[in-house]
Amino acid sequence: MPDQPRRLFLSMVSDEFRSYRELLCSDLERGRVDITTQEKFANLGATTLEKLDDYMEKCDAVIHLVGDGLGHVPPAAAVDALLDRHRDFLETLAKHTGLTREILGTCSYTQWEAYLAIFHHVRLHIYRPNPKAPREPDFIPNAADKALQEAHFQRIRDLGRDRDVFLNQERLSSFVLADLNDILPARTGDTADVSVSKLTHAARELIGREPWLAQLDEAWADEACHVAILKAWGGIGKTALTAAWRAEREYKGWREARRVFDWSFYSQGTRDVDGGESAVSADAFIAKALEFFGDSDPTAGSPWDRGERLARLVAAEKSLLILDGIEPLQHPPGPMAGHLTDPALAALLLGLAGRNPGLCIVTTREHVTDLDGHHTVSEWELDHLTDAAGAAVLHAQGVTHAGAAEIGPDDAELRTASREVEGHALTLTLMGKYLALACDGDIRRRDTFALAEADPEWVTRFDPTSPYGHAFKVIAAYERWFLDAKAERSEAERRQGRLQLAILRLLGLFNRPASSACLTALREAPAIEGLTEALVDLPPRDWAIALSRLEAEALVKRDPPHGAEPALDAHPLVREYFAKQL
């Protein structure tokens, strides 16, 4: 017998959330999914509760929005009929919600939908709008309905899967698609032409960036926004944010995008080899992008001509173009700070600023001076994580204790730890993994980093002008831990630590992903003094184990993740730390 279709119920007040429901129906629509709303029932008469009851009993999940609007309240006769149908309904719900017959008499159909889901043991996903989330133009809230909705939420918040608040229609859709991923069939029929992504430094779970995801949603929907620039220091989370938003677009069928292409300039290196200012170029990107967008001869013309041509091709139809980490192609601080050094890239971005029906997202550490004065360009300074978000990051990495006591993701000591590193995302991730690995997930043992020694300028012993003191101190803690020769550590553990540290130091030689061939050559005899002694003649199995452990600690990444000869990469700050020791 073929699988039964998935039955989903969208529970919300139409006057408040009509556009949200329409987008959800579109995003959830796929083969063998039955989506139902209250409006599909013929009337709001005495039989509506019975119809809801019949459907809920066989439902797979209920998406329940608790906003400010109450909606229609069923007549008393319908309530009595339902309670007569299920004699244990009120008793069962009262155990968990404190419901009484009197309260039920004030409950709307939408609220009843949640109670029926609870009664029938159906998955209940609860979502609330941010106060600033847009509502339907004709929706007018009132204080009495808001109070009844708040009381309803307090009754059910611990009985469903509470996903907290959403900021707009797209954010709600992303929540719902992620939460139903385990029961939804795969989406089919997407028509976008998509390149293989090069955004390798993506986070497994993005925390604390909902407002920024919402801004990217709005930029995509805004025809007046042609280029969106995310500016921040390294390790703040620019790439993770962009990769997460791109992944959401993919899961939603790319919306109206006809072509999708991304490029990471971190893979070209964040510094040139001989110290000059012109060694890094966009040539490889321009050639690949021209080929992808259908240019007949990607090598023809000057760099400026190729950039102009690419801009016209990108703008020929609605496209999503992501350029990650363009700062190697910008002038460093000084009289020319922020200006693009590559004419092809400058021509591309200026062309897209002039005309682009889609969106180009740029991430960088520097202001893009060339685009000053273009009203179609939005540049946002990505902020550090809040104390609460940073605490949640630490907890998600396994920091779940304060001494012997278990703690939650909103614990005060976790928030303090986040504040100590000023919410630097990479630092928090590395710190969390380190504490989980080496300190039994105890936040009170974070003093092993000596973070208090970092002054407000984040000065480090390697570079007094560096803004990455906290991140470097966490990497230094890993370095000390790898070298730790305590008696309780076995010789095998100490050897594994030395191997892992040797690999990280080796990556300091590279300003881009290290190819398998280069790494193999460097591991051959004779050893390079002070660098490769631990790696020469290393059995392949030991090499693979060391790489797997470094990957688990988020210190390196294989690219591609599977295959016989992957390149080995690390976050630019990890490479920079060990490069300073060479």
Coordinates of C-alpha atoms in Angstrom, one line a residue:
M1 CA 0.0 0.0 0.0
P2 CA 1.5 3.4 -1.0
D3 CA 2.3 5.9 1.8
Q4 CA -0.6 8.0 3.0
P5 CA -0.3 11.7 2.2
R6 CA 1.0 13.9 5.0
R7 CA -1.9 15.9 6.5
L8 CA -0.9 19.4 7.7
F9 CA -3.2 22.0 9.3
L10 CA -2.4 25.7 9.3
S11 CA -4.0 27.3 12.3
M12 CA -4.1 31.1 12.4
V13 CA -6.4 34.1 12.3
S14 CA -6.9 35.0 8.7
D15 CA -7.6 38.7 9.3
E16 CA -4.1 39.0 10.9
F17 CA -2.0 36.4 9.0
R18 CA -3.6 35.9 5.5
S19 CA -0.4 36.6 3.6
Y20 CA 1.6 34.3 5.9
R21 CA -0.8 31.5 5.3
E22 CA -0.7 32.0 1.5
L23 CA 3.1 31.8 1.5
L24 CA 3.1 28.7 3.7
C25 CA 0.6 26.9 1.5
S26 CA 2.9 27.7 -1.5
D27 CA 6.0 26.5 0.2
L28 CA 4.5 23.4 1.7
E29 CA 2.7 22.4 -1.5
R30 CA 4.3 19.3 -3.0
G31 CA 3.4 15.7 -3.8
R32 CA 1.5 13.8 -1.2
V33 CA 1.0 16.7 1.2
D34 CA -2.6 17.6 2.1
I35 CA -2.7 21.2 3.5
T36 CA -5.9 22.3 5.3
T37 CA -7.1 25.5 6.9
Q38 CA -10.2 26.4 8.9
E39 CA -11.5 28.3 5.8
K40 CA -11.8 25.0 3.9
F41 CA -14.7 24.0 6.1
A42 CA -17.9 25.1 4.6
N43 CA -19.3 27.2 7.5
L44 CA -18.8 28.4 11.0
G45 CA -21.9 26.7 12.3
A46 CA -22.6 24.0 14.8
T47 CA -20.7 21.3 12.9
T48 CA -17.4 23.2 12.4
L49 CA -15.8 21.9 15.6
E50 CA -16.8 18.4 14.7
K51 CA -15.1 18.8 11.3
L52 CA -12.0 20.1 12.9
D53 CA -12.1 17.3 15.4
D54 CA -12.3 14.7 12.6
Y55 CA -9.4 16.2 10.7
M56 CA -7.2 16.7 13.7
E57 CA -7.5 13.1 14.8
K58 CA -5.7 12.0 11.6
C59 CA -3.4 15.0 11.2
D60 CA 0.4 14.8 11.2
A61 CA 1.2 18.3 12.4
V62 CA -0.5 21.5 13.3
I63 CA 1.2 24.9 12.6
H64 CA -0.3 27.3 15.2
L65 CA 0.2 31.0 15.2
V66 CA -0.6 33.0 18.3
G67 CA -0.9 36.6 17.4
D68 CA -3.0 39.5 18.7
G69 CA -6.3 38.6 16.9
L70 CA -8.8 36.2 18.5
G71 CA -11.0 35.2 15.5
H72 CA -14.5 33.8 15.7
V73 CA -15.8 32.0 18.8
P74 CA -18.0 28.8 18.3
P75 CA -21.5 28.8 19.7
A76 CA -22.1 27.2 23.1
A77 CA -24.1 24.4 21.5
A78 CA -21.1 23.4 19.4
V79 CA -18.9 23.4 22.5
D80 CA -21.4 21.2 24.4
A81 CA -21.6 18.8 21.4
L82 CA -17.8 18.4 21.3
L83 CA -17.6 17.8 25.0
D84 CA -20.4 15.3 24.8
R85 CA -18.5 13.6 21.9
H86 CA -15.3 13.3 24.0
R87 CA -16.4 13.0 27.6
D88 CA -12.7 13.0 28.8
F89 CA -11.7 16.1 26.7
L90 CA -12.0 18.7 29.5
E91 CA -10.5 16.5 32.1
T92 CA -7.5 15.6 29.9
L93 CA -6.9 19.2 28.9
A94 CA -7.4 20.6 32.4
K95 CA -4.5 18.5 33.7
H96 CA -2.1 20.4 31.4
T97 CA -3.7 23.7 30.7
G98 CA -6.0 24.6 33.5
L99 CA -8.9 24.8 31.1
T100 CA -12.5 25.0 32.5
R101 CA -15.8 25.0 30.8
E102 CA -16.1 28.7 31.4
I103 CA -12.8 29.4 29.7
L104 CA -13.6 27.1 26.8
G105 CA -16.7 29.3 26.2
T106 CA -14.4 32.2 25.4
C107 CA -12.0 30.3 23.1
S108 CA -12.0 30.9 19.4
Y109 CA -11.9 28.3 16.7
T110 CA -8.2 29.0 16.2
Q111 CA -7.5 28.3 19.9
W112 CA -9.6 25.2 19.7
E113 CA -7.4 23.9 16.9
A114 CA -4.5 23.9 19.3
Y115 CA -6.5 22.1 22.1
L116 CA -7.7 19.5 19.7
A117 CA -4.1 18.8 18.5
I118 CA -3.1 18.4 22.1
F119 CA -6.0 16.1 22.9
H120 CA -5.3 13.9 19.9
H121 CA -1.5 13.8 20.5
V122 CA -0.7 15.6 17.2
R123 CA 2.5 17.5 16.7
L124 CA 1.8 21.1 17.6
H125 CA 4.3 23.7 16.4
I126 CA 3.6 27.1 18.1
Y127 CA 4.9 30.4 16.6
R128 CA 4.4 34.0 17.7
P129 CA 5.0 37.2 15.7
N130 CA 7.5 39.8 16.7
P131 CA 5.6 43.0 17.7
K132 CA 7.1 44.6 14.5
A133 CA 6.2 41.7 12.2
P134 CA 3.8 43.0 9.5
R135 CA 0.1 42.2 9.7
E136 CA -2.6 42.4 7.1
P137 CA -3.6 46.1 6.2
D138 CA -7.1 45.7 7.4
F139 CA -6.3 44.0 10.7
I140 CA -7.1 46.1 13.8
P141 CA -6.0 44.6 17.2
N142 CA -7.8 45.3 20.4
A143 CA -6.7 45.0 24.0
A144 CA -9.3 42.4 25.0
D145 CA -8.4 40.0 22.2
K146 CA -4.7 40.4 22.9
A147 CA -5.2 39.5 26.6
L148 CA -7.2 36.4 25.6
Q149 CA -4.4 35.3 23.2
E150 CA -1.7 35.9 25.8
A151 CA -3.6 33.7 28.3
H152 CA -4.0 31.0 25.6
F153 CA -0.3 31.1 24.8
Q154 CA 0.6 30.6 28.5
R155 CA -1.7 27.6 28.6
I156 CA -0.1 25.8 25.7
R157 CA 3.5 27.1 25.4
D158 CA 5.0 24.0 27.2
L159 CA 2.7 21.5 25.3
G160 CA 3.9 22.2 21.8
R161 CA 7.2 22.9 20.1
D162 CA 7.6 26.6 20.7
R163 CA 9.8 28.3 18.1
D164 CA 9.5 31.7 19.7
V165 CA 9.0 34.7 17.4
F166 CA 9.1 35.4 13.6
L167 CA 9.9 38.7 12.0
N168 CA 8.1 38.4 8.6
Q169 CA 6.5 35.9 6.3
E170 CA 9.8 34.5 5.1
R171 CA 11.1 33.9 8.6
L172 CA 8.0 32.0 9.5
S173 CA 8.3 29.9 6.4
S174 CA 11.9 29.1 7.2
F175 CA 10.9 28.0 10.7
V176 CA 8.1 25.8 9.5
L177 CA 10.1 24.2 6.7
A178 CA 12.9 23.4 9.1
D179 CA 10.6 22.0 11.8
L180 CA 8.7 19.8 9.3
N181 CA 11.8 18.6 7.5
D182 CA 11.5 15.1 8.9
I183 CA 8.0 14.5 7.5
L184 CA 7.9 16.6 4.3
P185 CA 8.7 14.8 1.0
A186 CA 11.4 16.3 -1.2
R187 CA 10.5 19.3 -3.3
T188 CA 10.6 18.7 -7.0
G189 CA 10.2 20.8 -10.1
D190 CA 12.7 23.7 -9.3
T191 CA 13.9 25.3 -12.5
A192 CA 16.8 27.5 -11.3
D193 CA 20.2 27.0 -12.8
V194 CA 22.5 26.7 -9.7
S195 CA 26.3 26.4 -9.4
V196 CA 27.9 24.3 -6.8
S197 CA 28.3 26.4 -3.7
K198 CA 31.8 27.6 -2.6
L199 CA 30.6 28.9 0.8
T200 CA 32.5 26.4 2.9
H201 CA 32.5 28.2 6.3
A202 CA 28.8 27.6 7.0
A203 CA 27.5 27.1 10.6
R204 CA 25.6 23.9 11.4
E205 CA 23.2 26.0 13.4
L206 CA 22.8 29.7 13.0
I207 CA 22.0 31.4 16.3
G208 CA 21.1 35.0 17.0
R209 CA 20.9 36.2 13.4
E210 CA 17.2 36.3 12.7
P211 CA 17.0 40.1 12.2
W212 CA 19.8 39.8 9.6
L213 CA 18.1 36.9 7.8
A214 CA 15.0 39.0 7.7
Q215 CA 16.9 41.9 6.2
L216 CA 18.2 39.7 3.4
D217 CA 14.7 38.5 2.8
E218 CA 13.6 42.1 2.5
A219 CA 16.5 42.9 0.2
W220 CA 15.6 40.1 -2.2
A221 CA 12.0 41.3 -2.3
D222 CA 12.9 45.0 -2.8
E223 CA 13.3 45.8 -6.5
A224 CA 15.2 49.0 -5.5
C225 CA 18.0 47.0 -3.7
H226 CA 20.5 45.7 -6.3
V227 CA 23.5 45.1 -4.1
A228 CA 23.5 44.2 -0.4
I229 CA 26.9 44.5 1.4
L230 CA 27.5 42.7 4.8
K231 CA 30.5 44.4 6.4
A232 CA 32.2 43.1 9.6
W233 CA 35.6 41.9 11.0
G234 CA 36.6 38.3 10.4
G235 CA 34.9 35.7 12.6
I236 CA 31.8 37.7 13.2
G237 CA 29.7 35.4 11.0
K238 CA 29.3 37.0 7.6
T239 CA 29.8 33.8 5.7
A240 CA 27.7 31.7 8.1
L241 CA 24.9 34.2 7.7
T242 CA 25.0 34.3 4.0
A243 CA 25.3 30.5 3.6
A244 CA 22.4 30.0 5.9
W245 CA 20.2 32.4 3.9
R246 CA 21.3 30.8 0.6
A247 CA 20.4 27.3 2.1
E248 CA 16.9 28.6 3.0
R249 CA 16.5 29.9 -0.6
E250 CA 17.4 26.5 -1.9
Y251 CA 14.9 24.7 0.3
K252 CA 12.2 27.1 -0.9
G253 CA 12.9 26.4 -4.5
W254 CA 15.0 29.6 -5.0
R255 CA 11.8 31.7 -5.1
E256 CA 11.9 33.7 -8.5
A257 CA 15.7 33.3 -9.1
R258 CA 16.5 31.8 -12.5
R259 CA 20.3 31.6 -11.9
V260 CA 22.3 31.2 -8.6
F261 CA 26.1 31.6 -8.5
D262 CA 28.4 32.2 -5.5
W263 CA 32.2 32.6 -5.1
S264 CA 34.4 32.8 -2.0
F265 CA 37.5 35.0 -2.4
Y266 CA 38.9 33.5 0.8
S267 CA 39.7 30.4 -1.3
Q268 CA 42.1 32.7 -3.3
G269 CA 43.9 33.7 -0.2
T270 CA 43.6 36.7 2.1
R271 CA 47.1 37.9 1.4
D272 CA 49.4 37.6 -1.6
V273 CA 52.6 35.5 -1.4
D274 CA 55.3 38.1 -2.1
G275 CA 53.9 41.0 -0.2
G276 CA 52.8 43.0 -3.3
E277 CA 49.5 44.8 -3.6
S278 CA 48.4 43.5 -7.0
A279 CA 48.9 39.7 -6.9
V280 CA 45.4 38.8 -6.0
S281 CA 42.8 39.2 -8.8
A282 CA 39.3 38.3 -9.7
D283 CA 40.3 36.6 -12.9
A284 CA 39.3 33.0 -11.9
F285 CA 36.0 34.2 -10.6
I286 CA 35.2 36.4 -13.7
A287 CA 36.1 33.5 -16.0
K288 CA 33.9 30.9 -14.2
A289 CA 31.0 33.3 -13.8
L290 CA 31.1 34.4 -17.4
E291 CA 31.0 30.7 -18.4
F292 CA 28.2 30.0 -16.0
F293 CA 26.0 32.9 -17.2
G294 CA 26.5 31.9 -20.9
D295 CA 29.2 34.1 -22.3
S296 CA 30.6 32.8 -25.6
D297 CA 34.2 33.7 -24.9
P298 CA 35.1 34.4 -21.2
T299 CA 38.6 35.4 -22.1
A300 CA 37.7 38.1 -24.6
G301 CA 38.3 41.8 -23.8
S302 CA 40.0 43.8 -21.1
P303 CA 39.3 43.0 -17.4
W304 CA 36.9 46.0 -17.3
D305 CA 35.1 44.8 -20.4
R306 CA 34.7 41.3 -19.0
G307 CA 33.3 42.8 -15.7
E308 CA 30.8 45.0 -17.7
R309 CA 29.8 42.0 -19.8
L310 CA 29.2 39.8 -16.7
A311 CA 27.0 42.5 -15.2
R312 CA 24.8 42.5 -18.3
L313 CA 24.5 38.7 -18.2
V314 CA 23.7 38.6 -14.5
A315 CA 21.0 41.3 -15.0
A316 CA 19.5 39.6 -18.0
E317 CA 17.2 37.7 -15.7
K318 CA 16.5 37.5 -12.0
S319 CA 19.7 36.0 -10.4
L320 CA 21.3 35.6 -7.0
L321 CA 25.0 36.3 -7.0
I322 CA 27.0 36.0 -3.8
L323 CA 30.6 37.3 -3.5
D324 CA 32.1 36.2 -0.2
G325 CA 35.1 37.9 1.3
I326 CA 36.2 40.5 -1.3
E327 CA 38.6 42.3 1.0
P328 CA 41.7 40.7 -0.7
L329 CA 40.6 42.8 -3.7
Q330 CA 40.3 46.0 -1.8
H331 CA 42.9 48.5 -0.7
P332 CA 43.9 48.2 3.0
P333 CA 43.5 51.1 5.4
G334 CA 45.1 54.3 4.0
P335 CA 44.3 57.0 1.5
M336 CA 42.7 54.4 -0.9
A337 CA 41.0 52.3 1.8
G338 CA 38.1 50.2 0.6
H339 CA 38.6 50.9 -3.1
L340 CA 38.6 47.8 -5.3
T341 CA 41.9 46.9 -6.8
D342 CA 40.5 44.7 -9.5
P343 CA 38.9 46.5 -12.5
A344 CA 36.7 43.5 -13.5
L345 CA 35.1 43.3 -10.1
A346 CA 34.7 47.1 -10.0
A347 CA 32.9 47.0 -13.4
L348 CA 30.7 44.1 -12.3
L349 CA 29.5 45.8 -9.1
L350 CA 29.1 49.2 -10.6
G351 CA 27.1 47.6 -13.5
L352 CA 24.8 45.7 -11.0
A353 CA 24.3 48.8 -8.9
G354 CA 22.9 50.4 -12.1
R355 CA 20.7 47.5 -13.1
N356 CA 19.9 44.3 -11.4
P357 CA 16.4 42.6 -11.2
G358 CA 17.8 40.1 -8.7
L359 CA 20.3 40.6 -5.9
C360 CA 24.1 40.6 -5.4
I361 CA 25.2 39.9 -1.8
V362 CA 28.8 41.0 -1.0
T363 CA 30.6 40.2 2.3
T364 CA 33.8 42.1 3.3
R365 CA 35.8 43.5 6.2
E366 CA 36.0 46.9 4.5
H367 CA 33.6 49.5 3.3
V368 CA 33.2 49.3 -0.6
T369 CA 34.1 52.9 -1.5
D370 CA 33.5 52.4 -5.2
L371 CA 29.8 52.1 -4.6
D372 CA 29.4 55.3 -2.6
G373 CA 26.4 57.4 -3.8
H374 CA 24.4 54.5 -5.3
H375 CA 20.9 54.4 -3.8
T376 CA 20.5 50.8 -5.0
V377 CA 23.3 49.6 -2.7
S378 CA 22.7 48.8 1.0
E379 CA 25.7 48.3 3.3
W380 CA 25.1 46.9 6.7
E381 CA 27.5 46.6 9.6
L382 CA 27.0 43.1 11.0
D383 CA 27.0 43.4 14.8
H384 CA 28.4 41.0 17.4
L385 CA 26.1 38.5 19.0
T386 CA 24.0 39.6 21.9
D387 CA 24.8 38.2 25.4
A388 CA 21.8 35.9 25.1
A389 CA 22.7 34.7 21.6
G390 CA 26.3 34.1 22.6
A391 CA 25.2 32.1 25.6
A392 CA 23.0 30.0 23.3
V393 CA 26.0 29.4 21.0
L394 CA 28.1 28.1 23.9
H395 CA 25.4 25.9 25.2
A396 CA 24.8 24.4 21.7
Q397 CA 28.5 23.5 21.5
G398 CA 28.2 21.5 24.7
V399 CA 28.9 24.0 27.5
T400 CA 26.1 22.7 29.7
H401 CA 27.5 22.9 33.2
A402 CA 28.6 25.5 35.8
G403 CA 30.7 23.4 38.1
A404 CA 28.6 20.3 38.9
A405 CA 25.3 22.0 38.1
E406 CA 23.6 21.6 34.8
I407 CA 22.7 24.9 33.1
G408 CA 20.4 26.0 30.3
P409 CA 21.2 28.1 27.3
D410 CA 20.1 31.3 29.0
D411 CA 22.3 30.9 32.1
A412 CA 23.8 34.1 33.5
E413 CA 27.4 32.7 33.5
L414 CA 27.1 31.8 29.8
R415 CA 25.9 35.3 29.1
T416 CA 28.8 36.7 31.1
A417 CA 31.2 34.6 29.1
S418 CA 29.7 35.8 25.9
R419 CA 30.1 39.4 27.1
E420 CA 33.8 38.8 27.9
V421 CA 34.6 38.1 24.3
E422 CA 32.2 40.8 23.0
G423 CA 30.0 38.3 21.3
H424 CA 32.6 37.3 18.7
A425 CA 30.9 34.4 16.9
L426 CA 34.0 32.4 15.9
T427 CA 35.6 32.8 19.4
L428 CA 32.4 31.6 21.1
T429 CA 32.2 28.6 18.8
L430 CA 35.8 27.6 19.4
M431 CA 35.6 28.3 23.1
G432 CA 32.4 26.2 23.4
K433 CA 34.0 23.2 21.5
Y434 CA 37.1 23.5 23.6
L435 CA 35.3 23.6 26.9
A436 CA 33.1 20.6 25.9
L437 CA 36.2 18.7 24.8
A438 CA 38.8 19.6 27.4
C439 CA 36.8 20.8 30.4
D440 CA 33.7 18.6 30.6
G441 CA 31.6 21.5 29.3
D442 CA 32.2 23.6 32.4
I443 CA 31.8 27.3 31.8
R444 CA 33.7 28.0 35.1
R445 CA 36.9 26.6 33.6
R446 CA 37.1 29.2 30.9
D447 CA 39.8 30.9 32.8
T448 CA 42.2 28.5 31.0
F449 CA 42.1 31.1 28.1
A450 CA 43.2 34.0 30.4
L451 CA 40.7 36.1 28.4
A452 CA 40.9 38.8 31.0
E453 CA 44.3 39.7 29.8
A454 CA 42.9 41.0 26.5
D455 CA 42.5 44.7 26.8
P456 CA 39.6 46.6 25.1
E457 CA 41.5 46.8 21.9
W458 CA 41.9 43.0 21.8
V459 CA 45.7 43.3 21.6
T460 CA 47.6 40.0 21.2
R461 CA 51.2 39.0 21.8
F462 CA 51.6 38.3 18.1
D463 CA 50.3 41.6 16.7
P464 CA 49.5 44.7 18.9
T465 CA 47.3 46.1 16.1
S466 CA 45.2 42.9 15.7
P467 CA 41.4 43.1 16.5
Y468 CA 41.3 39.4 17.1
G469 CA 42.9 39.0 20.5
H470 CA 40.0 36.9 22.0
A471 CA 39.8 34.6 19.0
F472 CA 43.6 34.1 19.0
K473 CA 43.6 33.4 22.7
V474 CA 41.1 30.6 22.2
I475 CA 43.2 29.1 19.4
A476 CA 46.2 29.4 21.7
A477 CA 44.3 27.4 24.3
Y478 CA 43.9 24.6 21.8
E479 CA 47.6 24.9 21.1
R480 CA 48.4 24.5 24.8
W481 CA 45.9 21.6 25.1
F482 CA 47.5 19.7 22.2
L483 CA 50.9 20.1 23.8
D484 CA 49.6 19.1 27.3
A485 CA 51.8 16.3 28.7
K486 CA 49.9 15.7 32.0
A487 CA 50.6 12.3 33.5
E488 CA 46.9 11.2 33.1
R489 CA 47.2 11.5 29.4
S490 CA 48.4 8.4 27.6
E491 CA 51.2 8.5 25.2
A492 CA 48.8 7.9 22.3
E493 CA 46.7 10.9 23.4
R494 CA 49.8 13.1 23.6
R495 CA 51.0 11.9 20.2
Q496 CA 47.5 12.6 18.7
G497 CA 47.7 16.1 20.1
R498 CA 51.1 16.7 18.6
L499 CA 49.8 15.5 15.2
Q500 CA 46.8 17.8 15.3
L501 CA 49.0 20.8 16.2
A502 CA 51.4 19.9 13.4
I503 CA 48.6 19.9 10.9
L504 CA 47.3 23.3 12.0
R505 CA 50.9 24.8 11.9
L506 CA 51.2 23.3 8.4
L507 CA 48.1 25.2 7.3
G508 CA 49.7 28.4 8.4
L509 CA 51.9 28.1 5.2
F510 CA 48.8 28.6 3.0
N511 CA 46.6 31.6 2.4
R512 CA 44.0 29.4 0.7
P513 CA 42.8 25.8 1.0
A514 CA 45.8 23.4 0.9
S515 CA 45.6 20.9 -1.9
S516 CA 46.0 17.2 -1.2
A517 CA 49.1 17.1 -3.5
C518 CA 50.8 20.0 -1.6
L519 CA 50.1 18.4 1.8
T520 CA 51.4 15.0 0.6
A521 CA 54.6 16.6 -0.6
L522 CA 55.1 18.5 2.6
R523 CA 54.7 15.2 4.6
E524 CA 57.5 13.5 2.7
A525 CA 61.1 13.2 4.0
P526 CA 63.2 15.1 4.7
A527 CA 61.3 16.8 7.5
I528 CA 61.1 20.6 7.8
E529 CA 62.6 21.4 11.1
G530 CA 60.1 22.7 13.6
L531 CA 57.2 22.0 11.3
T532 CA 56.7 18.6 9.8
E533 CA 58.7 16.2 12.0
A534 CA 55.5 14.6 13.4
L535 CA 54.0 14.2 10.0
V536 CA 56.8 12.6 7.9
D537 CA 56.0 8.9 7.1
L538 CA 52.7 9.2 9.0
P539 CA 50.4 6.2 8.2
P540 CA 47.3 7.3 6.2
R541 CA 45.1 6.0 8.9
D542 CA 46.7 8.2 11.6
W543 CA 46.5 11.2 9.2
A544 CA 42.8 10.5 8.6
I545 CA 42.1 10.2 12.4
A546 CA 43.8 13.5 13.1
L547 CA 41.9 15.3 10.4
S548 CA 38.6 13.9 11.7
R549 CA 39.3 15.1 15.2
L550 CA 40.2 18.6 13.9
E551 CA 37.0 18.7 11.9
A552 CA 35.0 17.7 14.9
E553 CA 36.6 20.7 16.8
A554 CA 35.7 23.0 13.9
L555 CA 39.3 23.9 13.4
V556 CA 39.7 22.5 9.8
K557 CA 37.4 21.6 7.0
R558 CA 37.8 19.2 4.1
D559 CA 36.7 20.5 0.7
P560 CA 34.9 18.7 -0.7
P561 CA 33.9 16.9 2.5
H562 CA 34.0 13.5 0.8
G563 CA 36.3 12.1 -1.8
A564 CA 39.8 10.6 -2.2
E565 CA 41.8 13.8 -2.4
P566 CA 40.1 16.8 -0.7
A567 CA 41.8 20.1 -0.1
L568 CA 42.2 21.1 3.6
D569 CA 40.9 24.4 4.7
A570 CA 40.6 26.4 8.0
H571 CA 39.0 29.6 8.9
P572 CA 41.2 32.5 7.8
L573 CA 41.8 33.5 11.5
V574 CA 43.0 30.0 12.3
R575 CA 45.4 30.2 9.3
E576 CA 46.5 33.7 10.3
Y577 CA 47.2 32.7 13.9
F578 CA 49.6 29.9 12.9
A579 CA 51.1 31.9 10.0
K580 CA 52.3 34.4 12.6
Q581 CA 54.4 31.7 14.2
L582 CA 56.3 30.8 11.0

